Amino acid sequence: MSAPEADLTGWAAAPFTGGGFTHDVYRKGEGPGVVLIPEIPGIHPGVLGLGNHLVDNGFTVAMPSLFGTPGAPRMSVDALTTMARACVTREFAAFATNRQRPVTQFLRALARDLNAATPGKGVGVIGQCFTGGFALAAAVDDAVLAPVLSQPSLPVPLTPKQRRDAGLSEVELGVIADRAASDGLCALGLRFSEDKMSPGDRFVTLKERLGDAFEVIEIDSSPANAHGFTRMAHSVLTDEVREVDGHPAYEARKRVVQFLTERLK
């Protein structure tokens, strides 16, 4: 059994401008809004499979195309080039610690736009891998009620300081901590236990700052784990999902849908 995948059928694309940036945004569905930020190399079939799953569960999904070719296979000759370009683009500030990333201004504007066009009092934002931390940074805006950080990988964890860094600026994290304390904001984080790209130290930092408002799902990928995950297991909500009850990544995806439902519906 392989991870669920899909193509671009039924998705409507249009350019959206916010925070000084313009990107195509793919939209589909009805109900409360969820901004689904793709992982590297872009809106690949696994991300589209996740998007369709959210649509099927009653959400309006907006996927910004921040990099890569929408609909292209995850493993392609362009994937490494996309990663290299993203790492040096000012919009993402891939290596910087305690830094507000310019792309988050675009994502906050998109969240506000989606919120205005969908029912409910706010929207969810799901970030994955390279974009994982962007979901939490978007929650500086009151329009975001349900940030989900799946294997957040920025800043690229080369040093202890980078591994501990929450992936956003201290000012942004302070605003989010205040929202968690006074407005009931909650966030959900997911990672595999042995994932070096998304270090556990990052979640320790976030747990220290957000307390019970930060729910962590850590899936065992240690040697001889019960479900056969390798040390390289990384993409919790896409590549590693097997649609079988009891499978940890499948159960994690269920919890994400439940979390979004609780917060937005």
Tab-separated table of C-alpha atoms in Angstrom:
chain	number	residue	atom	x	y	z
A	1	MET	CA	0.000	0.000	0.000
A	2	SER	CA	1.282	3.439	-0.924
A	3	ALA	CA	0.533	6.947	0.313
A	4	PRO	CA	-2.632	8.596	-1.080
A	5	GLU	CA	-2.055	10.814	-4.106
A	6	ALA	CA	-4.157	12.954	-6.442
A	7	ASP	CA	-3.885	15.297	-9.419
A	8	LEU	CA	-5.072	18.850	-10.041
A	9	THR	CA	-8.582	17.824	-11.105
A	10	GLY	CA	-11.160	20.191	-9.621
A	11	TRP	CA	-8.651	22.725	-8.294
A	12	ALA	CA	-9.099	26.310	-9.525
A	13	ALA	CA	-5.963	28.469	-9.681
A	14	ALA	CA	-5.676	32.261	-9.598
A	15	PRO	CA	-2.886	34.665	-8.624
A	16	PHE	CA	-3.060	36.225	-5.174
A	17	THR	CA	-1.013	39.192	-3.968
A	18	GLY	CA	-0.221	39.905	-0.333
A	19	GLY	CA	2.682	41.152	1.734
A	20	GLY	CA	4.495	42.285	-1.386
A	21	PHE	CA	4.480	38.859	-3.040
A	22	THR	CA	2.295	37.242	-5.699
A	23	HIS	CA	1.775	33.479	-6.017
A	24	ASP	CA	-0.833	31.311	-7.688
A	25	VAL	CA	-3.278	29.840	-5.181
A	26	TYR	CA	-5.216	26.633	-5.864
A	27	ARG	CA	-8.654	26.459	-4.236
A	28	LYS	CA	-11.254	23.759	-3.785
A	29	GLY	CA	-14.082	22.771	-1.442
A	30	GLU	CA	-16.733	24.270	0.798
A	31	GLY	CA	-16.829	24.979	4.513
A	32	PRO	CA	-14.327	26.539	6.927
A	33	GLY	CA	-11.023	27.570	5.389
A	34	VAL	CA	-7.652	25.839	5.606
A	35	VAL	CA	-4.468	27.190	4.048
A	36	LEU	CA	-2.432	24.135	3.062
A	37	ILE	CA	1.191	25.150	2.456
A	38	PRO	CA	3.054	22.611	0.316
A	39	GLU	CA	6.356	21.000	1.204
A	40	ILE	CA	9.372	20.870	-1.101
A	41	PRO	CA	9.283	20.387	-4.086
A	42	GLY	CA	5.808	21.940	-4.281
A	43	ILE	CA	2.198	20.925	-4.830
A	44	HIS	CA	3.082	17.313	-5.621
A	45	PRO	CA	0.530	14.445	-5.836
A	46	GLY	CA	0.903	13.635	-2.119
A	47	VAL	CA	0.055	17.219	-1.117
A	48	LEU	CA	-2.910	17.116	-3.500
A	49	GLY	CA	-4.020	13.871	-1.864
A	50	LEU	CA	-3.965	15.609	1.517
A	51	GLY	CA	-5.806	18.587	0.072
A	52	ASN	CA	-8.551	16.384	-1.336
A	53	HIS	CA	-8.850	14.605	2.016
A	54	LEU	CA	-9.450	17.950	3.737
A	55	VAL	CA	-12.011	18.914	1.093
A	56	ASP	CA	-13.776	15.576	1.589
A	57	ASN	CA	-13.973	16.359	5.309
A	58	GLY	CA	-15.807	19.603	4.734
A	59	PHE	CA	-13.147	22.297	4.389
A	60	THR	CA	-12.368	24.933	1.791
A	61	VAL	CA	-8.676	24.500	0.993
A	62	ALA	CA	-6.344	27.142	-0.434
A	63	MET	CA	-2.896	25.931	-1.540
A	64	PRO	CA	-0.336	28.602	-2.438
A	65	SER	CA	2.236	27.539	-5.019
A	66	LEU	CA	5.388	28.956	-3.436
A	67	PHE	CA	7.839	26.878	-5.478
A	68	GLY	CA	8.050	24.040	-8.000
A	69	THR	CA	5.577	22.925	-10.670
A	70	PRO	CA	2.055	22.149	-9.383
A	71	GLY	CA	1.077	18.545	-10.041
A	72	ALA	CA	4.616	17.379	-10.840
A	73	PRO	CA	5.876	14.166	-9.175
A	74	ARG	CA	7.637	14.555	-5.845
A	75	MET	CA	10.734	12.744	-7.079
A	76	SER	CA	11.848	14.567	-10.186
A	77	VAL	CA	15.001	16.093	-11.643
A	78	ASP	CA	13.715	19.513	-10.569
A	79	ALA	CA	13.285	18.649	-6.868
A	80	LEU	CA	16.892	19.297	-5.843
A	81	THR	CA	17.000	22.490	-7.887
A	82	THR	CA	13.813	23.675	-6.189
A	83	MET	CA	15.303	22.966	-2.756
A	84	ALA	CA	18.525	24.805	-3.599
A	85	ARG	CA	16.649	27.860	-4.885
A	86	ALA	CA	14.323	27.938	-1.886
A	87	CYS	CA	17.241	27.798	0.537
A	88	VAL	CA	18.820	30.968	-0.861
A	89	THR	CA	15.632	32.961	-1.485
A	90	ARG	CA	15.174	35.963	0.800
A	91	GLU	CA	11.455	35.225	1.003
A	92	PHE	CA	12.155	32.102	3.124
A	93	ALA	CA	15.360	32.968	5.077
A	94	ALA	CA	16.123	29.265	5.368
A	95	PHE	CA	19.130	29.464	7.699
A	96	ALA	CA	18.277	32.487	9.834
A	97	THR	CA	17.434	32.210	13.532
A	98	ASN	CA	15.095	34.560	15.405
A	99	ARG	CA	13.894	35.906	12.066
A	100	GLN	CA	10.555	36.941	10.659
A	101	ARG	CA	10.340	35.292	7.245
A	102	PRO	CA	8.914	37.619	4.552
A	103	VAL	CA	6.696	34.882	3.094
A	104	THR	CA	4.642	34.856	6.296
A	105	GLN	CA	3.254	38.288	5.393
A	106	PHE	CA	1.861	36.747	2.215
A	107	LEU	CA	0.409	33.795	4.152
A	108	ARG	CA	-1.284	36.046	6.708
A	109	ALA	CA	-2.889	38.040	3.899
A	110	LEU	CA	-4.055	34.792	2.284
A	111	ALA	CA	-5.479	33.591	5.606
A	112	ARG	CA	-7.442	36.842	5.999
A	113	ASP	CA	-8.739	36.578	2.432
A	114	LEU	CA	-9.796	32.946	2.939
A	115	ASN	CA	-11.419	33.792	6.264
A	116	ALA	CA	-13.498	36.519	4.628
A	117	ALA	CA	-14.745	34.086	1.979
A	118	THR	CA	-15.580	31.091	4.202
A	119	PRO	CA	-17.883	30.382	7.168
A	120	GLY	CA	-16.611	30.430	10.723
A	121	LYS	CA	-14.566	32.872	12.785
A	122	GLY	CA	-11.143	31.869	11.527
A	123	VAL	CA	-9.064	29.490	9.432
A	124	GLY	CA	-6.519	26.744	9.862
A	125	VAL	CA	-3.022	26.737	8.389
A	126	ILE	CA	-0.989	23.583	7.759
A	127	GLY	CA	2.733	23.890	7.074
A	128	GLN	CA	4.962	20.954	6.134
A	129	CYS	CA	8.726	20.433	6.243
A	130	PHE	CA	10.321	23.556	4.722
A	131	THR	CA	7.057	25.440	5.363
A	132	GLY	CA	6.148	23.813	8.694
A	133	GLY	CA	7.010	26.797	10.864
A	134	PHE	CA	5.202	29.190	8.528
A	135	ALA	CA	1.906	27.869	9.903
A	136	LEU	CA	2.707	29.036	13.424
A	137	ALA	CA	4.065	32.378	12.222
A	138	ALA	CA	0.809	32.937	10.334
A	139	ALA	CA	-1.031	32.711	13.665
A	140	VAL	CA	0.231	36.179	14.584
A	141	ASP	CA	-2.888	37.209	12.656
A	142	ASP	CA	-6.187	36.795	14.498
A	143	ALA	CA	-7.714	35.180	11.392
A	144	VAL	CA	-5.690	32.019	12.117
A	145	LEU	CA	-7.214	29.821	14.815
A	146	ALA	CA	-5.662	26.428	14.096
A	147	PRO	CA	-1.966	26.254	13.080
A	148	VAL	CA	-0.557	22.780	12.319
A	149	LEU	CA	3.227	22.326	12.109
A	150	SER	CA	4.100	19.081	10.350
A	151	GLN	CA	7.839	18.250	10.605
A	152	PRO	CA	8.928	21.948	10.637
A	153	SER	CA	12.455	22.108	9.193
A	154	LEU	CA	13.448	25.790	9.220
A	155	PRO	CA	15.867	27.114	10.108
A	156	VAL	CA	17.887	24.329	8.490
A	157	PRO	CA	19.166	22.517	11.622
A	158	LEU	CA	22.938	22.574	11.157
A	159	THR	CA	23.896	23.989	14.572
A	160	PRO	CA	22.488	23.565	18.116
A	161	LYS	CA	21.106	27.117	17.945
A	162	GLN	CA	19.296	26.364	14.688
A	163	ARG	CA	17.924	23.092	16.081
A	164	ARG	CA	16.443	24.911	19.080
A	165	ASP	CA	15.065	27.816	17.066
A	166	ALA	CA	11.272	27.915	16.810
A	167	GLY	CA	11.360	29.021	13.174
A	168	LEU	CA	10.037	32.526	13.718
A	169	SER	CA	11.104	35.743	15.416
A	170	GLU	CA	10.962	36.321	19.159
A	171	VAL	CA	8.430	39.110	18.560
A	172	GLU	CA	6.152	36.771	16.590
A	173	LEU	CA	6.506	33.985	19.145
A	174	GLY	CA	5.644	36.447	21.910
A	175	VAL	CA	2.430	37.454	20.135
A	176	ILE	CA	1.466	33.804	19.676
A	177	ALA	CA	2.259	32.982	23.317
A	178	ASP	CA	0.016	35.883	24.365
A	179	ARG	CA	-2.778	34.612	22.117
A	180	ALA	CA	-2.385	31.129	23.619
A	181	ALA	CA	-2.591	32.530	27.143
A	182	SER	CA	-5.426	35.006	26.659
A	183	ASP	CA	-7.380	33.996	23.540
A	184	GLY	CA	-7.238	30.207	23.726
A	185	LEU	CA	-5.089	29.760	20.607
A	186	CYS	CA	-3.855	26.159	20.235
A	187	ALA	CA	-1.287	24.654	17.877
A	188	LEU	CA	-0.547	21.089	16.803
A	189	GLY	CA	2.940	19.781	15.982
A	190	LEU	CA	3.882	16.492	14.314
A	191	ARG	CA	7.233	14.781	13.699
A	192	PHE	CA	8.994	11.426	13.591
A	193	SER	CA	11.189	10.691	16.580
A	194	GLU	CA	14.402	10.173	14.573
A	195	ASP	CA	13.869	12.955	12.030
A	196	LYS	CA	17.065	15.019	11.981
A	197	MET	CA	15.549	17.532	9.558
A	198	SER	CA	12.861	18.404	12.112
A	199	PRO	CA	14.693	18.201	15.443
A	200	GLY	CA	12.947	17.461	18.702
A	201	ASP	CA	14.717	20.435	20.309
A	202	ARG	CA	12.489	22.722	18.241
A	203	PHE	CA	9.366	21.234	19.793
A	204	VAL	CA	10.934	21.519	23.252
A	205	THR	CA	11.339	25.261	22.661
A	206	LEU	CA	7.750	25.620	21.511
A	207	LYS	CA	6.430	23.528	24.398
A	208	GLU	CA	8.317	25.705	26.871
A	209	ARG	CA	6.783	28.863	25.398
A	210	LEU	CA	3.247	27.652	24.649
A	211	GLY	CA	2.722	25.005	27.320
A	212	ASP	CA	-0.481	22.999	27.044
A	213	ALA	CA	-1.527	25.112	24.061
A	214	PHE	CA	1.019	23.181	21.974
A	215	GLU	CA	-0.031	19.570	21.333
A	216	VAL	CA	2.754	17.288	20.118
A	217	ILE	CA	2.392	14.064	18.154
A	218	GLU	CA	5.743	12.279	17.877
A	219	ILE	CA	5.728	9.027	15.922
A	220	ASP	CA	8.269	6.366	16.833
A	221	SER	CA	10.777	5.846	14.007
A	222	SER	CA	13.527	4.347	16.160
A	223	PRO	CA	15.203	1.080	15.039
A	224	ALA	CA	12.853	-1.932	15.099
A	225	ASN	CA	9.779	0.281	15.638
A	226	ALA	CA	6.492	-1.583	15.411
A	227	HIS	CA	5.373	-0.062	12.111
A	228	GLY	CA	8.589	-0.318	10.144
A	229	PHE	CA	9.323	3.384	9.717
A	230	THR	CA	12.895	4.040	8.648
A	231	ARG	CA	15.260	6.575	10.199
A	232	MET	CA	14.525	8.726	7.137
A	233	ALA	CA	10.766	8.908	7.799
A	234	HIS	CA	9.836	12.556	7.496
A	235	SER	CA	6.552	13.591	5.842
A	236	VAL	CA	3.927	12.705	8.441
A	237	LEU	CA	0.820	13.770	6.498
A	238	THR	CA	1.826	12.771	2.962
A	239	ASP	CA	4.533	10.219	2.102
A	240	GLU	CA	4.238	8.119	5.250
A	241	VAL	CA	0.436	7.825	5.437
A	242	ARG	CA	-1.060	4.364	4.905
A	243	GLU	CA	-4.841	4.373	5.121
A	244	VAL	CA	-5.120	1.570	7.662
A	245	ASP	CA	-6.648	2.028	11.117
A	246	GLY	CA	-3.958	2.034	13.766
A	247	HIS	CA	-1.201	3.153	11.425
A	248	PRO	CA	0.462	6.069	13.289
A	249	ALA	CA	0.661	8.490	10.356
A	250	TYR	CA	-2.942	7.711	9.406
A	251	GLU	CA	-4.029	8.302	13.000
A	252	ALA	CA	-2.030	11.555	13.029
A	253	ARG	CA	-3.870	12.706	9.906
A	254	LYS	CA	-7.158	11.857	11.643
A	255	ARG	CA	-6.120	13.987	14.605
A	256	VAL	CA	-5.324	16.911	12.301
A	257	VAL	CA	-8.834	16.752	10.817
A	258	GLN	CA	-10.303	16.480	14.314
A	259	PHE	CA	-8.220	19.455	15.500
A	260	LEU	CA	-9.336	21.598	12.560
A	261	THR	CA	-12.945	20.559	13.096
A	262	GLU	CA	-12.834	21.409	16.800
A	263	ARG	CA	-11.227	24.794	16.228
A	264	LEU	CA	-13.020	25.945	13.074
A	265	LYS	CA	-16.459	24.330	13.069
